[in-house]
Amino acid sequence: MSDEKLNWLILAEKFAASGNPHSMRGVAREIFDLDKNSADGPAIMAEAALYLGNLEEAEILARDALTLDKDNLRARFVLGGVAAEKFNLIDELKLLKGVIDDAHKILDDFHSYEHGGRFKILFSDDKKISEDDDKKILLTNTILYKALCLISNGLYLSGDPFSASNALREASGLTKDNEQAAEIYSKHLFLRNYREISPYKVKQAAQKYDSFFASVTKFSNDNINYAPDKKLKIGYISPDFRQHAVSNFIMPLLKNYDAKNFSVTCYQTGKRDFVTDKLKKFKVTWRDVSKLPVQKIAQMIHDDRIDILVDLAGHSQNNSLSVLARKPAPIQICAIGYTATTGLKAVDYFLSDHICMPEKGEPPDFTEKILRVNGCHLCYAPGLIRDIPEAGVHAPVLKNGYVTYGSFNNFAKVSDSVLYAWRAILEEMENSRLVIKNKLCSIDSGVEILTERLKKMSFPLDRVELRPYSKDYLEQYRDIDIALDTFPYTGGLTTCEALYMGVPVIAVRGKSHGSRFGSSILTAADLTELIAINPMGYIKKAVQVGQRIEFIAGYHAGLREQLLKSRLMDAENYMRDLEKCYREIWRNLCEKISEQKRFGRLKLIAEFDSH
């Protein structure tokens, strides 16, 4: 390959990275002029068409490229991208896996690829690697990076979060952009929560995230008045002040706070919609920082003199942890929107409760100190996103003559252990049915993947109904007698919604913070009888409740009213407990700073006396 062509290919990648597909087309034309028989010209043109949303053109051009070079990585990546856009999961995963495997082989041949790490040789001083080879390595690494990022979405949607997480971990080591690497690694950490991992590995992996911010300058926060009993400025930062699951737990923070002793400022980092407009009507200061760079957001929080900054996203999508890494507030807390440690040294506390985190002291899988509130660490407050329909007061079993179990959880949470438990429940409960409803069931190829998985596990498919996601999913809880929670990653909002619609939820109390989330919700709802201590107990409890039709009928008739009176929806007491925690940790910090000042003065006096 000529130097000129290699340089054009590298330029095409720069345009792709900067989101400039039109300039990619210009590069493709230059390559056409250089070599009309090269597959790289139509392949780059195909990739540009993919980014512009011209899927038919992208597919035609990619296939043209493959007639010239059947192994062309870029053209195959484009076909994988087209399949992804069309939600053809089976083709997407097959095509992208092929690209990834072949990219690994190419890089192995150069002896330059360190699996799961950063570049081992890129523009190296090693005389054995020519400059041309360096460029080829760079190009292969770039396509591999894009394929790994893309396949992670397909793997996650198809119910394989473990493989998706591994793909993102590898991708994070293949970009020289530190911010980009941190963002991808953050997604990797989020997806790790879907399966059981030892506490040591959880903490170790999370701590690596902090290293991405090693060179970031942190604010000193010396502009803060450290008076222990002053009116505290609380800041809430989130990308999800919008139509999002977290918005079902945000309203108490903005509506029920004690305005005499606290002020509230919201930092909206995500998109605005009708939910945002509703939240802005509460008596809070609102900052739309969605278009500002990270440093300016941090500077604004610092200039607002926020005393306690509460992050509501953790490692979830489009999070603000890069802002917290700069320490714009003297106390920083991760709360509500995430179930595991952030790994950031700049985050001081993690909000939990005595069910999710029953042990005293600091758990082995968290870098933060644990801040425990009474009851559940979140308060369910529905109604912002849509009007809540009436609960199904009549249990379906009374009409059907058989029990219907159901799960509306994200299918990525459904591990093999969960499926085996569901199969065992169906085997024990003769004539019972299982309804699985989620986004995967909205895709033809997704239904095919799920059905094949159930077949391999010997499910009675004639008793399983796969339902696509729909806007009336709350109303469809009226078809469910008993909801089955997932584990180790339990439901949060899904569990609250099922209960509010009158459907009892069977959950497992796991060993980690996230795996106890369902138990925390059920405890706050006064439904501890629905909590199992292990998967075998989960099966037994689901069968026992299923065999007592009068119990099922009672739950359906009275759960909504019970929930409304429970700790789970008691916004006033929730906020008083939370604000008590805020005040306590603030006073602790003030005392610490006071001691440091006293020590500093004594040290100065001692030094003066010594002279």
XYZ file of C-alpha atoms in Angstrom:
611
model
C 0.000 0.000 0.000
C 1.428 3.388 -1.003
C 2.294 6.025 1.578
C -0.126 8.435 -0.071
C -3.018 6.003 0.217
C -2.183 5.221 3.849
C -2.185 8.917 4.642
C -5.589 9.361 2.985
C -6.963 6.439 5.007
C -5.686 7.961 8.261
C -7.261 11.288 7.275
C -10.569 9.478 6.650
C -10.429 8.115 10.200
C -9.799 11.591 11.578
C -12.882 12.863 9.745
C -14.903 9.899 11.037
C -13.798 10.607 14.613
C -14.750 14.289 14.309
C -18.192 13.449 12.875
C -17.529 14.736 9.373
C -18.853 12.134 6.887
C -18.959 14.633 4.003
C -15.178 15.063 4.172
C -14.861 11.267 4.307
C -16.519 11.214 0.892
C -13.875 13.608 -0.383
C -11.139 11.283 0.866
C -12.856 8.324 -0.816
C -12.765 10.163 -4.151
C -9.048 10.837 -3.737
C -8.457 7.118 -3.154
C -10.569 6.288 -6.221
C -8.265 8.525 -8.276
C -5.204 6.792 -6.838
C -6.435 3.234 -7.332
C -9.766 2.413 -8.982
C -9.402 -1.251 -8.032
C -8.977 -0.549 -4.340
C -11.763 -1.616 -1.962
C -10.877 1.252 0.383
C -12.572 3.928 -1.734
C -16.070 2.390 -1.768
C -15.603 1.171 1.825
C -14.957 4.709 3.108
C -17.852 5.998 0.996
C -20.034 3.268 2.533
C -19.026 4.255 6.067
C -19.832 7.898 5.330
C -23.252 6.858 4.000
C -23.861 4.848 7.190
C -23.163 7.883 9.372
C -25.453 10.008 7.187
C -28.264 7.471 7.648
C -28.303 6.348 4.001
C -28.491 2.638 4.827
C -29.299 1.336 1.342
C -26.414 3.278 -0.194
C -24.092 2.133 2.605
C -24.963 -1.521 2.027
C -24.530 -1.306 -1.757
C -21.160 0.439 -1.477
C -19.944 -1.972 1.198
C -20.819 -4.956 -0.992
C -19.064 -3.268 -3.932
C -15.958 -3.000 -1.764
C -16.190 -6.675 -0.813
C -16.265 -7.716 -4.487
C -12.826 -6.088 -4.720
C -11.584 -7.431 -1.380
C -13.756 -10.020 0.357
C -11.872 -9.529 3.655
C -12.034 -5.723 3.826
C -12.590 -4.901 7.504
C -14.188 -1.510 6.973
C -16.773 -2.784 4.490
C -17.717 -5.632 6.834
C -17.943 -3.188 9.739
C -20.344 -1.061 7.680
C -22.564 -4.075 6.969
C -22.596 -4.761 10.706
C -23.580 -1.138 11.276
C -26.401 -1.386 8.726
C -27.679 -4.536 10.437
C -27.540 -2.707 13.795
C -29.556 0.205 12.421
C -32.153 -2.249 11.124
C -32.186 -4.090 14.496
C -31.134 -7.306 12.794
C -29.286 -8.561 15.851
C -28.262 -11.939 14.513
C -26.541 -10.525 11.411
C -25.071 -7.627 13.391
C -23.417 -9.858 15.980
C -22.140 -12.324 13.376
C -20.655 -9.632 11.113
C -19.041 -7.601 13.883
C -17.644 -10.665 15.631
C -15.977 -11.592 12.342
C -14.460 -8.105 12.035
C -13.161 -8.232 15.603
C -11.680 -11.714 15.264
C -9.905 -10.849 12.000
C -8.633 -7.527 13.387
C -7.123 -9.453 16.303
C -5.391 -11.811 13.863
C -3.960 -8.936 11.834
C -2.641 -7.224 14.943
C -1.244 -10.480 16.317
C 0.726 -10.826 13.094
C 2.329 -7.469 13.820
C 3.100 -8.651 17.387
C 1.721 -5.303 18.459
C -1.571 -5.995 20.131
C -1.934 -6.311 23.860
C -5.397 -7.785 24.483
C -7.504 -5.544 26.680
C -4.808 -2.883 26.999
C -3.682 0.266 25.231
C -1.497 0.401 22.111
C 1.689 -1.550 22.600
C 3.348 -0.279 19.448
C 2.047 2.833 17.683
C 4.486 5.003 15.808
C 7.104 3.062 17.755
C 10.827 3.662 17.934
C 11.284 -0.076 17.444
C 13.296 -0.366 14.222
C 11.656 -3.703 13.390
C 8.331 -1.951 12.758
C 8.279 0.257 9.689
C 6.395 3.542 9.536
C 3.944 1.979 7.070
C 3.307 -0.876 9.469
C 2.703 1.633 12.248
C 0.012 3.254 10.131
C -1.567 -0.095 9.261
C -1.646 -0.984 12.941
C -3.308 2.348 13.706
C -5.957 1.803 11.020
C -6.703 -1.749 12.176
C -6.894 -0.622 15.807
C -9.338 2.126 14.838
C -11.704 -0.230 13.013
C -11.429 -2.720 15.878
C -12.299 0.056 18.323
C -15.412 1.024 16.367
C -16.516 -2.587 15.985
C -16.114 -3.251 19.722
C -18.156 -0.177 20.646
C -20.906 -1.107 18.203
C -21.111 -4.792 19.086
C -21.403 -3.932 22.790
C -24.817 -2.382 22.123
C -26.011 -5.468 20.266
C -24.689 -7.843 22.907
C -26.380 -5.861 25.676
C -29.712 -5.766 23.853
C -29.520 -9.492 23.107
C -29.149 -10.278 26.812
C -25.383 -10.803 27.033
C -24.142 -7.912 29.221
C -21.022 -9.854 30.263
C -19.679 -9.980 26.689
C -20.795 -6.391 26.096
C -18.853 -5.299 29.162
C -15.717 -7.110 27.991
C -15.980 -5.483 24.558
C -16.110 -2.024 26.141
C -13.187 -2.782 28.435
C -11.099 -3.678 25.407
C -12.318 -0.655 23.442
C -11.386 1.715 26.263
C -7.763 0.694 25.780
C -7.815 1.398 22.053
C -8.300 5.157 22.054
C -5.676 7.774 22.822
C -8.434 10.219 23.822
C -8.430 9.995 27.624
C -11.957 11.425 28.048
C -13.315 9.008 25.472
C -11.514 6.110 27.130
C -12.979 7.105 30.516
C -16.502 7.288 29.095
C -16.255 3.837 27.522
C -14.698 2.338 30.636
C -17.550 3.824 32.658
C -20.044 1.960 30.448
C -17.991 -1.193 30.997
C -18.341 -0.763 34.766
C -22.080 -0.215 34.481
C -22.604 -3.461 32.550
C -20.520 -5.492 35.017
C -23.329 -5.074 37.542
C -25.623 -7.393 35.593
C -23.771 -10.517 36.709
C -22.254 -11.805 39.949
C -18.702 -10.555 40.600
C -16.555 -10.806 43.724
C -16.367 -7.631 45.878
C -12.590 -7.444 45.375
C -12.918 -7.448 41.582
C -15.733 -4.898 41.685
C -13.631 -2.451 43.683
C -10.441 -3.126 41.734
C -12.121 -2.472 38.379
C -13.849 0.670 39.664
C -10.633 2.103 41.100
C -9.048 1.941 37.665
C -11.654 4.468 36.524
C -10.152 7.032 38.905
C -6.816 6.776 37.082
C -8.331 8.417 33.998
C -8.515 11.642 36.023
C -5.055 11.506 37.576
C -3.973 14.720 35.832
C -7.200 16.633 36.505
C -6.819 19.659 38.792
C -9.305 19.584 41.651
C -10.945 22.637 43.194
C -9.745 23.600 46.672
C -13.236 24.763 47.723
C -11.724 27.470 49.903
C -14.573 29.775 48.845
C -16.998 27.850 51.095
C -18.228 29.046 54.480
C -17.691 26.033 56.749
C -20.223 26.978 59.427
C -21.780 23.768 60.807
C -25.345 25.087 61.264
C -25.684 27.381 58.266
C -28.311 26.960 55.540
C -26.814 24.291 53.273
C -26.639 24.558 49.513
C -27.475 21.187 47.976
C -26.752 20.555 44.299
C -28.262 17.696 42.285
C -26.552 16.832 39.008
C -28.062 14.422 36.473
C -28.586 13.744 32.772
C -31.999 12.339 33.710
C -34.143 15.307 34.700
C -36.372 14.076 31.884
C -38.480 11.122 30.757
C -36.332 8.509 32.440
C -36.669 5.863 35.144
C -34.799 8.029 37.672
C -37.408 10.794 37.379
C -39.782 8.551 39.363
C -37.560 9.116 42.411
C -36.501 12.748 41.912
C -39.641 14.670 42.897
C -39.193 14.350 46.714
C -35.712 15.880 46.411
C -37.132 19.007 44.768
C -40.605 19.205 46.288
C -40.274 18.034 49.899
C -36.980 19.537 51.014
C -36.777 21.819 54.060
C -36.492 25.269 52.449
C -35.658 26.911 55.788
C -32.435 24.967 56.266
C -31.559 23.939 52.716
C -31.526 25.446 49.227
C -31.512 23.291 46.088
C -29.829 23.819 42.730
C -30.301 21.357 39.844
C -27.650 20.900 37.149
C -29.309 19.457 34.066
C -26.641 17.796 31.903
C -29.007 15.898 29.586
C -31.819 16.648 27.166
C -34.866 18.688 28.119
C -38.433 17.448 27.677
C -41.884 17.822 29.247
C -40.691 16.140 32.456
C -37.887 18.700 32.742
C -40.440 21.484 32.433
C -42.492 19.979 35.287
C -39.439 19.681 37.535
C -38.385 23.270 36.860
C -41.638 24.496 38.422
C -40.500 23.463 41.897
C -38.833 26.108 44.087
C -35.281 25.282 43.051
C -32.546 27.048 41.122
C -32.194 25.474 37.684
C -29.040 25.317 35.592
C -29.205 23.903 32.074
C -25.564 22.925 31.514
C -26.258 20.360 28.792
C -24.190 22.222 26.187
C -21.294 23.187 28.415
C -17.945 21.354 28.555
C -17.079 19.449 31.712
C -14.676 22.042 33.113
C -17.206 24.865 32.791
C -19.910 22.793 34.525
C -17.509 22.126 37.388
C -16.554 25.814 37.527
C -20.238 26.822 37.693
C -20.897 24.433 40.594
C -17.826 25.781 42.382
C -18.873 29.400 41.768
C -22.390 28.612 43.067
C -20.679 27.566 46.324
C -22.521 24.272 46.533
C -21.849 22.615 49.883
C -23.035 19.102 49.015
C -23.188 17.891 45.419
C -25.343 14.811 44.832
C -24.838 12.845 41.617
C -27.939 10.930 40.532
C -26.426 8.810 37.753
C -23.240 7.036 38.824
C -21.867 5.072 35.876
C -25.162 5.059 33.966
C -25.530 6.521 30.467
C -24.267 10.094 29.848
C -23.180 10.450 33.455
C -21.466 13.410 35.106
C -18.679 11.628 36.988
C -16.057 13.539 35.027
C -17.488 16.691 36.650
C -17.285 15.165 40.127
C -13.693 14.080 39.455
C -12.780 17.783 39.561
C -14.222 18.071 43.099
C -16.299 21.259 42.554
C -18.013 20.818 45.952
C -16.449 19.936 49.334
C -18.805 16.963 49.847
C -19.902 14.754 46.952
C -22.393 11.891 47.061
C -23.546 9.258 44.561
C -27.236 8.429 45.034
C -30.375 6.800 43.588
C -29.429 6.227 39.938
C -26.683 3.629 40.407
C -26.201 0.532 42.537
C -22.415 0.131 42.911
C -19.275 2.085 43.714
C -18.082 4.832 41.362
C -14.419 4.153 42.141
C -13.736 7.911 42.246
C -11.694 9.244 45.154
C -13.488 12.556 44.690
C -16.832 10.971 45.635
C -17.038 10.942 49.426
C -20.269 9.048 50.111
C -22.659 6.546 48.581
C -26.318 6.723 49.604
C -27.720 3.416 50.804
C -29.926 1.940 53.514
C -29.847 -0.743 56.211
C -31.197 -3.462 53.877
C -28.924 -2.910 50.886
C -25.976 -2.307 53.192
C -26.701 -4.012 56.533
C -23.119 -4.361 57.723
C -21.560 -1.678 59.870
C -18.432 0.005 58.587
C -17.320 0.254 54.988
C -18.019 -2.661 52.584
C -15.148 -4.236 50.634
C -16.591 -3.341 47.228
C -16.981 0.435 47.747
C -14.433 3.255 47.643
C -16.966 5.666 49.181
C -18.146 5.866 52.768
C -21.705 4.563 53.117
C -24.457 6.987 54.043
C -27.438 5.000 55.344
C -30.983 6.359 55.565
C -33.895 4.688 57.328
C -36.234 2.745 55.050
C -35.280 2.514 51.383
C -32.580 4.834 50.026
C -35.013 6.137 47.438
C -38.628 7.301 47.544
C -41.073 6.229 44.844
C -43.052 9.197 43.520
C -44.781 8.297 40.219
C -46.820 10.602 38.023
C -44.264 12.907 36.403
C -43.982 10.934 33.175
C -47.607 9.859 32.735
C -50.878 9.482 34.553
C -50.837 6.207 36.461
C -53.713 3.876 35.530
C -55.916 2.231 38.117
C -54.469 -0.915 39.647
C -55.788 -4.287 38.549
C -57.876 -5.065 41.635
C -59.057 -8.415 40.268
C -56.316 -11.043 40.004
C -56.172 -12.652 36.516
C -56.169 -16.158 38.048
C -59.771 -15.624 39.166
C -60.808 -15.346 35.519
C -58.234 -17.566 33.813
C -58.154 -20.493 36.181
C -54.332 -20.600 36.068
C -51.554 -18.454 37.522
C -49.687 -16.043 35.248
C -46.166 -15.103 36.270
C -44.446 -12.212 34.564
C -41.289 -10.173 34.164
C -41.137 -6.749 32.488
C -37.464 -6.248 33.378
C -34.704 -5.323 30.971
C -33.718 -8.706 29.548
C -30.015 -8.032 30.135
C -30.836 -8.625 33.818
C -32.124 -12.130 33.083
C -29.194 -14.419 33.830
C -29.189 -18.169 33.185
C -29.785 -18.676 36.911
C -32.960 -16.612 36.644
C -34.172 -18.620 33.654
C -33.531 -21.922 35.405
C -35.539 -20.637 38.376
C -38.406 -19.565 36.107
C -38.429 -22.956 34.411
C -38.522 -24.686 37.800
C -41.490 -22.536 38.852
C -43.400 -23.477 35.703
C -42.600 -27.148 36.306
C -43.903 -26.953 39.892
C -47.002 -24.934 38.963
C -48.934 -27.063 36.519
C -50.806 -25.084 33.828
C -49.171 -21.794 34.916
C -47.989 -19.281 32.327
C -45.018 -16.905 32.039
C -45.140 -13.521 30.299
C -41.788 -11.973 29.340
C -42.126 -8.383 28.160
C -39.195 -6.165 27.134
C -37.521 -4.359 24.228
C -35.780 -7.515 23.002
C -39.218 -8.993 22.298
C -39.974 -6.000 20.061
C -37.403 -7.181 17.501
C -37.913 -10.193 15.240
C -34.289 -11.284 15.560
C -34.513 -10.652 19.308
C -37.477 -13.000 19.606
C -35.487 -15.576 17.642
C -32.475 -15.213 19.973
C -34.632 -15.428 23.097
C -36.659 -18.366 21.832
C -33.495 -20.283 20.978
C -32.120 -19.597 24.447
C -35.330 -20.874 26.067
C -35.303 -23.989 23.857
C -31.772 -24.858 24.974
C -32.972 -24.645 28.573
C -35.931 -26.951 27.861
C -38.607 -24.357 28.573
C -42.240 -25.326 27.856
C -42.546 -22.746 25.098
C -46.305 -23.282 24.738
C -46.664 -21.747 28.215
C -44.382 -18.756 27.612
C -45.603 -15.540 25.979
C -43.093 -13.011 24.624
C -44.543 -9.521 24.507
C -42.934 -6.481 22.867
C -42.384 -3.253 24.762
C -45.387 -0.926 24.551
C -46.463 2.381 26.063
C -49.360 0.678 27.847
C -47.024 -1.635 29.772
C -48.449 -0.482 33.116
C -51.952 -1.500 32.072
C -50.587 -4.889 31.042
C -49.718 -5.650 34.657
C -53.441 -6.422 34.941
C -52.640 -9.650 33.066
C -50.017 -10.708 35.638
C -50.758 -12.503 38.909
C -47.204 -12.589 40.296
C -44.135 -10.684 39.087
C -40.728 -12.379 39.216
C -37.742 -10.162 39.977
C -34.328 -10.735 38.404
C -31.037 -11.461 40.186
C -28.272 -10.638 40.928
C -29.222 -7.308 39.273
C -32.703 -6.702 40.602
C -35.456 -4.461 39.380
C -35.843 -0.948 40.764
C -38.528 1.064 39.044
C -39.943 -2.148 37.530
C -40.538 -3.557 41.017
C -42.135 -0.320 42.253
C -44.434 -0.155 39.229
C -45.535 -3.779 39.537
C -46.401 -3.269 43.210
C -48.228 -0.014 42.471
C -50.301 -1.835 39.868
C -51.296 -4.400 42.505
C -48.920 -7.195 41.502
C -46.825 -8.936 44.214
C -43.120 -9.297 43.345
C -40.935 -12.238 44.415
C -37.301 -11.176 44.941
C -33.998 -12.650 46.134
C -31.981 -10.909 48.839
C -28.459 -11.145 47.475
C -25.075 -10.377 49.004
C -24.085 -7.169 47.199
C -25.639 -3.713 47.407
C -27.301 -3.956 43.995
C -28.560 -7.499 44.543
C -30.388 -6.362 47.702
C -32.187 -3.491 45.995
C -35.402 -5.449 45.431
C -35.388 -6.542 49.081
C -35.014 -2.934 50.178
C -38.040 -1.887 48.131
C -40.158 -4.777 49.420
C -39.133 -4.078 53.010
C -40.053 -0.395 52.694
C -43.391 -1.520 51.193
C -44.033 -3.829 54.193
C -43.835 -6.925 51.997
C -40.958 -8.843 53.578
C -42.871 -12.120 53.124
C -42.069 -11.891 49.391
C -38.283 -11.871 49.933
C -36.299 -15.098 49.439
C -32.797 -15.610 50.814
C -31.545 -17.579 47.786
C -32.689 -18.858 44.351
C -34.129 -22.074 45.813
C -36.154 -20.032 48.273
C -37.239 -17.804 45.369
C -38.666 -20.816 43.527
C -40.361 -22.120 46.660
C -41.885 -18.752 47.521
C -43.147 -18.167 43.960
C -44.850 -21.570 44.052
C -46.273 -21.107 47.554
C -47.821 -17.734 46.685
C -49.053 -19.164 43.373
C -50.855 -21.977 45.184
C -52.765 -19.562 47.439
C -55.285 -17.889 45.162
C -56.772 -15.973 48.083
C -53.328 -14.441 48.764
C -52.957 -13.377 45.133
C -56.455 -11.873 45.133
C -55.700 -10.015 48.364
C -52.510 -8.497 46.984
C -54.250 -7.313 43.815
C -57.086 -5.767 45.783
C -54.999 -3.946 48.386
C -51.386 -3.379 47.260
C -51.925 0.116 45.802
C -53.411 1.388 49.055
C -50.712 -0.339 51.112
C -47.953 1.192 49.027
C -49.371 4.698 49.363
C -49.208 4.362 53.163
C -45.780 2.723 53.221
C -42.310 4.065 53.862
C -41.529 3.556 50.170
C -43.752 6.509 49.222
C -43.429 8.638 52.358
C -41.655 11.649 50.853
C -41.743 13.781 54.009
C -40.032 11.279 56.306
C -37.654 10.246 53.523
C -36.447 13.818 53.088
C -36.139 14.466 56.825
C -33.921 11.370 57.144
C -31.878 12.341 54.101
C -31.430 15.923 55.287
C -30.405 14.660 58.710
C -27.639 12.717 56.934
C -26.660 15.820 54.944
C -26.375 17.858 58.130
C -24.387 15.167 59.941
C -21.738 14.751 57.250
C -21.529 18.532 56.847
C -20.873 19.009 60.568
C -18.263 16.261 60.459
C -16.463 18.074 57.643
C -16.658 21.419 59.458
C -15.180 19.841 62.583
C -12.390 18.272 60.551
C -11.544 21.581 58.857
C -11.646 23.384 62.203
C -9.193 20.871 63.636
C -6.892 21.295 60.638
C -6.923 25.073 61.111
C -6.144 24.731 64.825
C -3.318 22.336 64.048
C -1.996 24.725 61.408
C -1.988 27.659 63.853
C -0.274 25.590 66.551
C 2.348 24.503 64.047
C 3.041 28.107 63.045
C 3.330 29.150 66.715
C 5.716 26.265 67.378
C 7.865 27.203 64.388
C 7.904 30.866 65.504
C 8.882 29.915 69.081
C 11.699 27.714 67.813
C 13.326 30.763 66.268
